[in-house]
Amino acid sequence: DTAVSQTPKYLVTQMGNDKSIKCEQNLGHDTMYWYKQDSKKFLKIMFSYNNKELIINETVPNRFSPKSPDKAHLNLHINSLELGDSAVYFCASSPLGANVLTFGAGSRLTVL
Amino acid sequence: DAKTTQPTSMDCAEGRAANLPCNHSTISGNEYVYWYRQIHSQGPQYIIHGLKNNETNEMASLIITEDRKSSTLILPHATLRDTAVYYCIVRPSNTGNQFYFGTGTSLTVIP
């Protein structure tokens, strides 16, 4: 009964590859997010979707393309992976206009 | 951008109260103070938030100074499982939900 679930938990891949991370929430929330946490532990928002519509895009390279097939899912596709993309990616969700984010457990991406 | 200042790290003895300070001297009238924590290898977890009154829930208490320029998160009886990075965030209630995390305070609870 995990509230926000991400897959895969670990992903190791070569530079130049394309990969996806999936996120699903069963909380009935309207808004979903992707955050990136780098090796220095800075947690930065990347994207926010509200009912399948993009509402925040924080200067993320266009190699990153979020896709929300419905309001319970927000997937992150990354093209042409670079070494600097290595990080832990966290998905989160919240009710519309609410003040509390519920985070997933994270997906650790390692680019070799 | 983070608008808060927190100590980099703190220690607390198990069973004692952990008091985590946060400075937010440029806080605006419509900005709330939020606290999240991140236990190692887990996603951040919401703890508590407040505007100007002190708040308490089952996890912690939040004390906000009268001028709202600083606040303190209190874990009344710290346990080893409270070892985590604690983030203090200020954010208006109507900004579409983006939270900007700073560097936080790494709290270590010592047996």
Short mmCIF file of C-alpha atoms in Angstrom, two decimals:
data_model
loop_
_atom_site.label_atom_id
_atom_site.label_comp_id
_atom_site.label_asym_id
_atom_site.label_seq_id
_atom_site.Cartn_x
_atom_site.Cartn_y
_atom_site.Cartn_z
CA ASP A 1 0.00 0.00 0.00
CA THR A 2 2.91 2.30 -0.79
CA ALA A 3 1.66 5.85 -1.29
CA VAL A 4 4.24 7.04 -3.83
CA SER A 5 6.16 4.32 -5.59
CA GLN A 6 9.06 4.69 -7.99
CA THR A 7 10.69 2.16 -10.25
CA PRO A 8 13.43 1.22 -10.63
CA LYS A 9 15.06 1.86 -7.27
CA TYR A 10 18.52 1.53 -8.81
CA LEU A 11 19.57 2.14 -12.38
CA VAL A 12 23.10 1.83 -13.76
CA THR A 13 23.67 2.73 -17.38
CA GLN A 14 26.20 4.00 -19.88
CA MET A 15 26.61 7.53 -21.13
CA GLY A 16 24.50 8.28 -24.16
CA ASN A 17 21.75 5.83 -23.31
CA ASP A 18 18.09 6.72 -22.86
CA LYS A 19 16.32 5.66 -19.68
CA SER A 20 13.02 6.15 -17.88
CA ILE A 21 11.96 6.27 -14.27
CA LYS A 22 8.34 5.64 -13.41
CA CYS A 23 6.29 7.08 -10.57
CA GLU A 24 2.82 6.22 -9.37
CA GLN A 25 0.81 7.57 -6.46
CA ASN A 26 -2.32 6.03 -4.98
CA LEU A 27 -3.23 8.99 -2.77
CA GLY A 28 -5.64 10.62 -5.19
CA HIS A 29 -3.42 13.71 -5.34
CA ASP A 30 -3.70 16.19 -8.20
CA THR A 31 -0.11 17.36 -8.31
CA MET A 32 3.08 15.40 -8.87
CA TYR A 33 6.75 16.41 -8.91
CA TRP A 34 10.21 15.29 -9.78
CA TYR A 35 13.14 16.35 -7.60
CA LYS A 36 16.83 15.67 -8.14
CA GLN A 37 19.29 15.15 -5.30
CA ASP A 38 22.91 15.31 -6.36
CA SER A 39 26.03 13.94 -4.69
CA LYS A 40 26.23 17.00 -2.44
CA LYS A 41 22.72 16.21 -1.22
CA PHE A 42 21.13 19.35 -2.65
CA LEU A 43 17.47 18.59 -3.37
CA LYS A 44 16.17 20.57 -6.34
CA ILE A 45 12.76 20.63 -7.94
CA MET A 46 12.75 19.74 -11.63
CA PHE A 47 9.12 19.51 -12.71
CA SER A 48 5.62 19.81 -11.36
CA TYR A 49 2.47 18.51 -13.01
CA ASN A 50 -1.08 19.28 -12.03
CA ASN A 51 -3.73 16.98 -13.47
CA LYS A 52 -1.42 15.97 -16.33
CA GLU A 53 -0.45 19.55 -17.14
CA LEU A 54 3.08 20.91 -16.68
CA ILE A 55 3.11 23.83 -14.23
CA ILE A 56 6.77 24.02 -13.19
CA ASN A 57 9.87 23.44 -15.29
CA GLU A 58 12.95 24.58 -13.41
CA THR A 59 15.61 25.15 -16.10
CA VAL A 60 16.09 21.48 -16.71
CA PRO A 61 17.84 20.42 -19.97
CA ASN A 62 15.38 19.34 -22.61
CA ARG A 63 16.98 15.89 -22.52
CA PHE A 64 14.65 15.41 -19.56
CA SER A 65 11.06 14.89 -20.62
CA PRO A 66 8.37 14.22 -18.04
CA LYS A 67 5.21 12.51 -19.14
CA SER A 68 1.97 12.24 -17.20
CA PRO A 69 -0.47 9.77 -18.78
CA ASP A 70 -2.93 10.40 -15.96
CA LYS A 71 -2.88 12.24 -12.69
CA ALA A 72 -1.69 9.20 -10.77
CA HIS A 73 1.46 8.74 -12.88
CA LEU A 74 4.41 10.95 -13.70
CA ASN A 75 7.27 9.32 -15.57
CA LEU A 76 10.66 10.85 -16.25
CA HIS A 77 12.44 10.04 -19.49
CA ILE A 78 16.05 11.05 -19.94
CA ASN A 79 17.75 11.07 -23.34
CA SER A 80 21.47 10.94 -24.05
CA LEU A 81 22.47 10.40 -20.46
CA GLU A 82 25.51 12.30 -19.18
CA LEU A 83 27.78 11.68 -16.19
CA GLY A 84 26.26 14.70 -14.44
CA ASP A 85 22.85 13.09 -14.51
CA SER A 86 23.99 10.67 -11.83
CA ALA A 87 21.83 11.44 -8.82
CA VAL A 88 18.89 10.24 -6.78
CA TYR A 89 15.59 11.24 -8.35
CA PHE A 90 12.59 11.64 -6.08
CA CYS A 91 8.98 11.66 -7.12
CA ALA A 92 6.45 13.41 -4.88
CA SER A 93 2.77 14.25 -4.87
CA SER A 94 0.38 16.58 -3.08
CA PRO A 95 -3.26 17.59 -3.20
CA LEU A 96 -3.86 20.72 -5.28
CA GLY A 97 -3.09 23.81 -3.26
CA ALA A 98 -2.06 21.77 -0.25
CA ASN A 99 1.07 22.25 1.77
CA VAL A 100 2.35 18.75 2.26
CA LEU A 101 4.43 16.75 -0.17
CA THR A 102 4.56 12.97 0.02
CA PHE A 103 7.81 11.64 -1.43
CA GLY A 104 8.72 8.32 -2.91
CA ALA A 105 11.77 6.35 -1.79
CA GLY A 106 13.92 7.62 -4.65
CA SER A 107 15.56 6.15 -7.73
CA ARG A 108 19.36 6.16 -7.76
CA LEU A 109 20.69 6.69 -11.28
CA THR A 110 24.35 6.01 -11.96
CA VAL A 111 25.76 6.95 -15.36
CA LEU A 112 29.11 5.34 -16.23
CA ASP B 1 16.19 29.65 -3.64
CA ALA B 2 16.37 28.74 0.01
CA LYS B 3 15.61 31.69 2.26
CA THR B 4 16.63 30.04 5.49
CA THR B 5 19.81 29.52 7.48
CA GLN B 6 20.35 26.41 9.58
CA PRO B 7 23.36 24.98 11.39
CA THR B 8 25.12 22.35 9.35
CA SER B 9 25.03 19.70 12.04
CA MET B 10 23.91 19.00 15.59
CA ASP B 11 24.11 16.18 18.09
CA CYS B 12 21.51 15.21 20.65
CA ALA B 13 21.50 12.56 23.36
CA GLU B 14 18.87 9.87 23.02
CA GLY B 15 15.81 10.63 25.13
CA ARG B 16 16.58 14.34 25.36
CA ALA B 17 14.82 17.11 23.48
CA ALA B 18 16.36 18.08 20.15
CA ASN B 19 16.00 21.79 19.39
CA LEU B 20 16.74 22.65 15.78
CA PRO B 21 16.98 26.38 14.98
CA CYS B 22 16.21 28.10 11.72
CA ASN B 23 16.71 31.74 10.74
CA HIS B 24 14.41 33.27 8.15
CA SER B 25 14.94 36.98 8.65
CA THR B 26 13.51 37.96 5.25
CA ILE B 27 10.25 36.04 5.66
CA SER B 28 7.20 37.75 4.19
CA GLY B 29 3.82 38.07 5.83
CA ASN B 30 2.21 35.36 3.70
CA GLU B 31 5.03 32.84 4.00
CA TYR B 32 4.72 29.75 6.12
CA VAL B 33 7.54 27.88 7.83
CA TYR B 34 7.74 24.19 6.94
CA TRP B 35 9.91 21.44 8.31
CA TYR B 36 10.78 18.24 6.49
CA ARG B 37 13.33 15.61 7.33
CA GLN B 38 15.24 13.07 5.27
CA ILE B 39 16.40 9.88 6.88
CA HIS B 40 19.36 8.29 5.14
CA SER B 41 18.43 6.61 1.84
CA GLN B 42 14.79 7.65 2.13
CA GLY B 43 12.65 10.38 0.61
CA PRO B 44 11.96 13.56 2.57
CA GLN B 45 9.13 13.38 5.09
CA TYR B 46 6.84 16.21 6.15
CA ILE B 47 7.01 17.07 9.85
CA ILE B 48 5.09 20.25 10.59
CA HIS B 49 4.35 23.77 9.39
CA GLY B 50 3.08 27.05 10.78
CA LEU B 51 2.47 30.71 10.01
CA LYS B 52 2.86 32.59 13.27
CA ASN B 53 1.38 30.53 16.06
CA ASN B 54 3.23 27.70 17.68
CA GLU B 55 2.19 24.31 16.39
CA THR B 56 2.38 20.79 17.78
CA ASN B 57 1.63 17.40 16.30
CA GLU B 58 2.52 13.82 17.08
CA MET B 59 6.01 14.24 15.65
CA ALA B 60 7.22 17.60 16.87
CA SER B 61 6.55 21.14 18.04
CA LEU B 62 7.26 24.29 16.07
CA ILE B 63 8.02 27.49 17.92
CA ILE B 64 7.99 30.67 15.81
CA THR B 65 9.29 33.91 17.29
CA GLU B 66 6.93 36.85 17.52
CA ASP B 67 8.75 38.74 14.76
CA ARG B 68 8.73 35.51 12.69
CA LYS B 69 12.39 35.91 11.82
CA SER B 70 13.35 32.59 13.34
CA SER B 71 11.85 29.34 14.48
CA THR B 72 12.78 26.19 16.36
CA LEU B 73 11.72 22.64 15.69
CA ILE B 74 11.54 20.59 18.85
CA LEU B 75 11.65 16.81 18.96
CA PRO B 76 10.66 16.28 22.59
CA HIS B 77 12.29 12.89 23.17
CA ALA B 78 14.78 12.15 20.44
CA THR B 79 15.31 8.53 19.44
CA LEU B 80 17.99 6.97 17.25
CA ARG B 81 15.44 6.86 14.43
CA ASP B 82 15.29 10.64 14.48
CA THR B 83 18.82 10.81 13.05
CA ALA B 84 18.27 12.61 9.75
CA VAL B 85 18.76 15.82 7.82
CA TYR B 86 16.15 18.39 8.84
CA TYR B 87 15.09 21.03 6.33
CA CYS B 88 13.48 24.33 7.23
CA ILE B 89 11.64 25.91 4.30
CA VAL B 90 9.70 29.15 3.96
CA ARG B 91 7.08 29.32 1.28
CA PRO B 92 3.90 31.25 0.53
CA SER B 93 0.76 29.18 0.70
CA ASN B 94 -0.32 30.16 -2.81
CA THR B 95 2.73 29.49 -4.99
CA GLY B 96 1.66 26.32 -6.66
CA ASN B 97 3.35 24.02 -4.20
CA GLN B 98 7.02 24.35 -5.16
CA PHE B 99 9.28 23.74 -2.18
CA TYR B 100 12.90 24.85 -2.34
CA PHE B 101 15.10 22.82 -0.05
CA GLY B 102 18.30 24.24 1.44
CA THR B 103 21.19 22.32 2.93
CA GLY B 104 19.41 21.50 6.18
CA THR B 105 20.76 20.41 9.56
CA SER B 106 22.20 16.95 9.96
CA LEU B 107 20.97 15.75 13.36
CA THR B 108 22.71 12.81 14.97
CA VAL B 109 21.04 11.23 17.97
CA ILE B 110 23.65 9.64 20.18
CA PRO B 111 22.90 6.57 22.34
#
